[in-house]
Amino acid sequence: IIITATMTLGLLLGIGRSFRRKRASSLDILSPKRAPRDFYKGKNCKPSGFHTRKGGYVVQPDKLPNYVVPDLTGFKLKPYVSQCPIEVNKTTGSTEASK
């Protein structure tokens, strides 16, 4: 009977510890201003390689993005928009659409 009483008491104490309120500062989002000097948060980017012991960087090709571009031969539209657009007369376009 004594063993079960101490086990239930320990279980209750453990549950009580988990419900105890934590400090408000520990619940804040960790930013470089509130972190240690060497903390760097980053922008959620995955590394494309790794650093070597001598200060170099090795790029791993399997971690680089691979873009698949379709073949556009015989395609009527141009893939890019010109920086110098041709002026279109707006008044003739609207009158032709209304006819």
XYZ file of C-alpha atoms in Angstrom:
99
model
C 0.000 0.000 0.000
C 2.888 2.378 0.744
C 4.466 1.808 -2.701
C 1.285 2.749 -4.568
C 0.816 5.900 -2.469
C 4.305 7.164 -3.276
C 3.853 6.334 -6.967
C 0.588 8.257 -7.185
C 2.109 11.166 -5.270
C 5.056 11.280 -7.683
C 2.688 11.131 -10.628
C 0.655 14.028 -9.253
C 3.780 16.092 -8.628
C 4.943 15.463 -12.196
C 1.592 16.603 -13.600
C 1.695 19.685 -11.369
C 5.162 20.594 -12.635
C 4.014 20.420 -16.240
C 1.109 22.795 -15.572
C 3.270 25.315 -13.712
C 3.430 28.619 -15.581
C 6.687 29.313 -17.371
C 8.366 32.686 -17.701
C 6.929 34.961 -20.382
C 10.416 35.632 -21.798
C 10.941 31.953 -22.572
C 7.742 31.897 -24.632
C 8.856 34.735 -26.914
C 10.185 34.006 -30.379
C 13.963 33.761 -30.261
C 15.498 36.572 -32.280
C 19.145 37.546 -32.774
C 18.617 40.599 -30.550
C 17.628 38.482 -27.534
C 19.975 35.551 -28.194
C 23.698 34.980 -27.550
C 26.247 36.776 -29.730
C 26.947 33.887 -32.062
C 23.273 33.068 -32.739
C 22.213 33.357 -36.395
C 18.606 32.574 -37.151
C 18.694 32.607 -40.951
C 15.772 32.740 -43.374
C 14.684 29.088 -43.341
C 16.988 28.199 -46.252
C 18.471 24.760 -46.607
C 22.267 24.580 -46.984
C 23.619 23.565 -50.381
C 26.795 22.044 -48.940
C 29.001 21.997 -45.852
C 31.989 23.809 -44.339
C 35.356 22.077 -44.158
C 37.763 22.191 -41.231
C 40.136 24.515 -43.106
C 37.473 27.135 -43.845
C 36.418 25.996 -47.278
C 32.926 25.172 -48.509
C 31.936 22.070 -50.474
C 28.813 22.366 -52.651
C 26.821 19.155 -53.024
C 25.137 18.944 -56.455
C 22.271 16.790 -55.174
C 21.210 19.632 -52.822
C 21.093 22.274 -55.593
C 17.679 23.052 -57.155
C 17.029 21.350 -60.489
C 14.741 23.309 -62.843
C 13.084 21.436 -65.702
C 12.376 23.828 -68.605
C 10.224 22.588 -71.498
C 11.341 22.915 -75.112
C 9.775 26.100 -76.549
C 10.656 25.649 -80.224
C 7.668 26.502 -82.398
C 5.906 28.282 -79.513
C 4.210 31.502 -80.667
C 4.492 33.538 -77.476
C 7.761 35.057 -76.302
C 9.056 33.891 -72.902
C 9.947 37.415 -71.712
C 8.128 40.751 -71.683
C 9.891 43.573 -73.482
C 11.049 46.527 -71.398
C 10.070 48.884 -74.258
C 6.398 48.116 -74.942
C 4.723 49.294 -78.141
C 2.114 51.991 -77.551
C -1.438 50.940 -78.349
C -4.047 53.533 -79.259
C -6.633 53.085 -76.498
C -9.428 55.001 -78.219
C -9.497 52.807 -81.357
C -9.380 49.636 -79.301
C -12.386 50.586 -77.181
C -14.498 51.727 -80.159
C -13.790 48.521 -82.081
C -14.778 46.441 -79.067
C -18.050 48.315 -78.706
C -19.053 47.739 -82.393
